[in-house]
Coordinates of C-alpha atoms in Angstrom, one line a residue:
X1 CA -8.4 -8.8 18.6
X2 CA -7.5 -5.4 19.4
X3 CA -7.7 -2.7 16.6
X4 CA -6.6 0.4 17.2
X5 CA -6.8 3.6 14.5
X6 CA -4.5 6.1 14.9
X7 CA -6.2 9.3 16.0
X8 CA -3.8 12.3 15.7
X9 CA -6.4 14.8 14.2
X10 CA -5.4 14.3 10.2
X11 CA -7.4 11.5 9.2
X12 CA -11.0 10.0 7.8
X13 CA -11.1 7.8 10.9
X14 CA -14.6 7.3 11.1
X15 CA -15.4 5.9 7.6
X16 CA -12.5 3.5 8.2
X17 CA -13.9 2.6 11.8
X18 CA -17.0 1.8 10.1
X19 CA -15.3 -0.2 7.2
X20 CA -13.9 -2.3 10.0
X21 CA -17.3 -2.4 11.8
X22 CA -19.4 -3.9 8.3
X23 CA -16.4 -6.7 8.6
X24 CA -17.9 -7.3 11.9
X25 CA -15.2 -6.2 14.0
X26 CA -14.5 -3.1 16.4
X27 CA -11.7 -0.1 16.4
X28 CA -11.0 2.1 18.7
X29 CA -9.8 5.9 18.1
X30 CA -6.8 6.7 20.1
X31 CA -3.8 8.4 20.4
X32 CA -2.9 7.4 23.5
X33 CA 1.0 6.0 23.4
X34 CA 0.4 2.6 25.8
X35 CA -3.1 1.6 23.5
X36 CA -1.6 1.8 20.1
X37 CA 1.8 -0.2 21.5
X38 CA -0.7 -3.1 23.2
X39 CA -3.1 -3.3 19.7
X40 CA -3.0 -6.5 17.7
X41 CA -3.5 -4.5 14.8
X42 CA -2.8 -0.5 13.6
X43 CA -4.0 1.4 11.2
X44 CA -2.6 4.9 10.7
X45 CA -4.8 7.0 8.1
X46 CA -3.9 10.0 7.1
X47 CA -5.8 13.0 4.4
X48 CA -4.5 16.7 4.0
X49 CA -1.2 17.8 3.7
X50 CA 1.9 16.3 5.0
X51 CA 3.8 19.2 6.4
X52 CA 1.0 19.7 8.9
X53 CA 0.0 16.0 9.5
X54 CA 3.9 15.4 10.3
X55 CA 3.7 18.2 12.5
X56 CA 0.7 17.0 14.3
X57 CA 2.9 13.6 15.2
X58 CA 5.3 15.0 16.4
X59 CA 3.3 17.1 19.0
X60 CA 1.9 14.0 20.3
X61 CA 5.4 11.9 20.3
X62 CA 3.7 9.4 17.6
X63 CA 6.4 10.2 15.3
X64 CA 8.7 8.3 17.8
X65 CA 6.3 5.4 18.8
X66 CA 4.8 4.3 15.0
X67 CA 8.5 3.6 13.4
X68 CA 8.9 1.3 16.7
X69 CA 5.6 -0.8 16.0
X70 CA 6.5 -4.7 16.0
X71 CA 2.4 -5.6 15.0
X72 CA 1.2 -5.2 11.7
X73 CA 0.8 -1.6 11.1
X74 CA -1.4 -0.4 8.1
X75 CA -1.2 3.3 6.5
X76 CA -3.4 4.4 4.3
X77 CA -3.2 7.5 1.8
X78 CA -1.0 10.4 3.4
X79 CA -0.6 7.7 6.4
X80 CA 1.8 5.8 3.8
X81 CA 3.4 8.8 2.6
X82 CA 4.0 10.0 6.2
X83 CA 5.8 6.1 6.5
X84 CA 8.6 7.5 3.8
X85 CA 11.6 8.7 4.1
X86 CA 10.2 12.5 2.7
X87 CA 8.0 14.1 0.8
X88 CA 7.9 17.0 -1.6
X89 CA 4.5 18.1 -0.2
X90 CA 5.7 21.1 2.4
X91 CA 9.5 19.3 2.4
X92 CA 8.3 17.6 4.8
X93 CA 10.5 14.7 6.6
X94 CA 8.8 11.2 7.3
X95 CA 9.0 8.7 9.5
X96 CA 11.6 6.8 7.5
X97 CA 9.7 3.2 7.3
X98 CA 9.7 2.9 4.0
X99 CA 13.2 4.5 2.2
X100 CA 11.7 6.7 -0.2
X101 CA 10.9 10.1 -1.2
X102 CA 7.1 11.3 -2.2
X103 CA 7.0 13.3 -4.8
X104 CA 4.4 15.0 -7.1
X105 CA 2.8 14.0 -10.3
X106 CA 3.8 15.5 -13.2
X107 CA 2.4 18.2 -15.0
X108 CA 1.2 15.8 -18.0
X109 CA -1.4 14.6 -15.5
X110 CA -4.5 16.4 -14.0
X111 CA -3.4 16.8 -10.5
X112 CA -4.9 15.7 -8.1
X113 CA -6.1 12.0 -9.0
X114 CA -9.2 11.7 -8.0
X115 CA -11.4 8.3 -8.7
X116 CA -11.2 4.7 -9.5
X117 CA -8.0 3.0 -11.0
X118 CA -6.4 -0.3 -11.4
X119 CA -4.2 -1.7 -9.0
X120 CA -1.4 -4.6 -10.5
X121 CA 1.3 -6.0 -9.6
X122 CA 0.2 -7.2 -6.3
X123 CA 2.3 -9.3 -3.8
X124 CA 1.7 -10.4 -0.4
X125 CA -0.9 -12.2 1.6
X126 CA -2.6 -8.2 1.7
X127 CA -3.9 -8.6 -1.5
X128 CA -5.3 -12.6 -1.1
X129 CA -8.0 -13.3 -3.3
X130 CA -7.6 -10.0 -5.1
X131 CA -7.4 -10.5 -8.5
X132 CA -4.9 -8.2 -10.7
X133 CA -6.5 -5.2 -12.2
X134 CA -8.7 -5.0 -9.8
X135 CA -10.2 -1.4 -9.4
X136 CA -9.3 1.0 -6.3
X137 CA -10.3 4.9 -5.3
X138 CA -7.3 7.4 -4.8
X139 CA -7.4 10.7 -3.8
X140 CA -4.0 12.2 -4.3
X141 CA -1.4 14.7 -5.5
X142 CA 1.5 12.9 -4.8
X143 CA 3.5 9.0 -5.2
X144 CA 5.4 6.8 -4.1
X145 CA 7.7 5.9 -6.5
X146 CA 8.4 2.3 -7.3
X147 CA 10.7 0.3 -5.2
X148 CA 12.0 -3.3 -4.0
X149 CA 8.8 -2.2 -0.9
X150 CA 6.7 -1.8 -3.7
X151 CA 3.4 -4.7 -3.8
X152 CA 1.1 -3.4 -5.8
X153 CA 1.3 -0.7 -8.7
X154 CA -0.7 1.6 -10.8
X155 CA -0.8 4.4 -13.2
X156 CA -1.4 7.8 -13.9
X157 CA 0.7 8.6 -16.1
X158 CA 3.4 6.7 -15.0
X159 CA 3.7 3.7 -13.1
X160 CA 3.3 4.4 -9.1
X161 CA 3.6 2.2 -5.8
X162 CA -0.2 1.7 -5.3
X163 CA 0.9 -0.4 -2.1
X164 CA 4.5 -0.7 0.1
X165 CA 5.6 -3.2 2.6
X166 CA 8.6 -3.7 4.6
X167 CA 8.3 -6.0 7.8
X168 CA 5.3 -5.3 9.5
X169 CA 4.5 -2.3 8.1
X170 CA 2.2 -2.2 5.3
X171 CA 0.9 1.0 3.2
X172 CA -1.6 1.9 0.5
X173 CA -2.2 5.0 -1.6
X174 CA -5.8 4.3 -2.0
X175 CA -8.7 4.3 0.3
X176 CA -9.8 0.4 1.1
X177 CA -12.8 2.4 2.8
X178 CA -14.1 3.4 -0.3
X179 CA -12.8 0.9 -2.9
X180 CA -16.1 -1.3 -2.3
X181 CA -15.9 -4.9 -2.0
X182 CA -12.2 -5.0 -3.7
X183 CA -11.2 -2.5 -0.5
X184 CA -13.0 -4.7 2.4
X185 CA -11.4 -7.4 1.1
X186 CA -7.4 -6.4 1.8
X187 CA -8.8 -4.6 4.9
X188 CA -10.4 -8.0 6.1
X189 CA -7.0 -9.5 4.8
X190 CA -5.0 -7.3 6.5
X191 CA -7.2 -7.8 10.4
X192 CA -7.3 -11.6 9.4
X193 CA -4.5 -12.9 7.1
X194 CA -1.6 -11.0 8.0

């Protein structure tokens, strides 16, 4: 199987790549157009801001090629935000997977949420063996609101899209990397199951 992580200078690449590698399987780094459309699997990561990540697709052309993905394609943190519609973050226009707009937390909340929380909710084969509540690390200043995509929720002050699917495109706000064994788990589901 051929794993490819996006590599488009806005992501923690190497702790996923070595998430995937303690599930005994190998990644390659790549931007390269022809190697992410001939992968198995994709995995489009993402941590900063969006206004500049976006930007840094759309120098390379990936903002064309990732929409246009027909394997299972996984984005995680910003990397899901970048697959909606928009986000508040820099008014910055997404990819338009998933048909949403990111927007920031309120100002009831410490901004931004940084630690372990409970994800519920959860549909799909992405979350096999996962049981409800189970606990997951997020980093973030921003949401996905909740939606008919939505497989998976969780809350900070109001209830959030922890996860989104639509087709073969998969997203999750946290980090699998560092959600311990809950997080190897739907990373192993998602190179295996789906």
């Amino acid at each position: 199987m051929k794993i490819v992580i996006i590599d488009y200078g806005a992501g923690n690449i190497q702790s996923i790549k070595f998430a995937i590698k303690r599930l005994g399987f190998e990644a390659v780094l790549s931007h390269d157009v022809m190697e992410i459309q001939n992968a198995d699997k994709v995995i489009f990561p993402g941590v900063g801001e969006a206004s500049s990540a976006m930007a840094k697709l759309r120098a390379s052309g990936l903002d064309k090629i990732i929409p246009q993905l027909k394997q299972p394609v996984l984005g995680i943190c910003l990397g899901m935000q970048l697959m909606c519609k928009s986000s508040e973050e820099g008014n910055t226009l997404g990819l338009g997977i998933f048909d949403l707009d990111v927007v920031k937390f309120p100002k009831t909340v410490k901004v931004p949420q940084i630690g372990w929380n409970q994800i519920t909710g959860i549909k799909t084969d992405l979350f096999k063996g996962i049981p409800d509540k189970s606990y997951i690390y997020l980093v973030h200043s921003f949401y996905a609101p909740l939606d008919v995509e939505t497989i998976a929720t969780s809350d900070y002050g109001l209830i959030y899209s922890a996860a989104l699917q639509k087709d073969n495109f998969f997203g999750v706000q946290f980090h699998p990397e560092k959600s311990s064994d809950v997080g190897s788990e739907i990373l192993k589901n998602f190179l295996t199951v789906i």
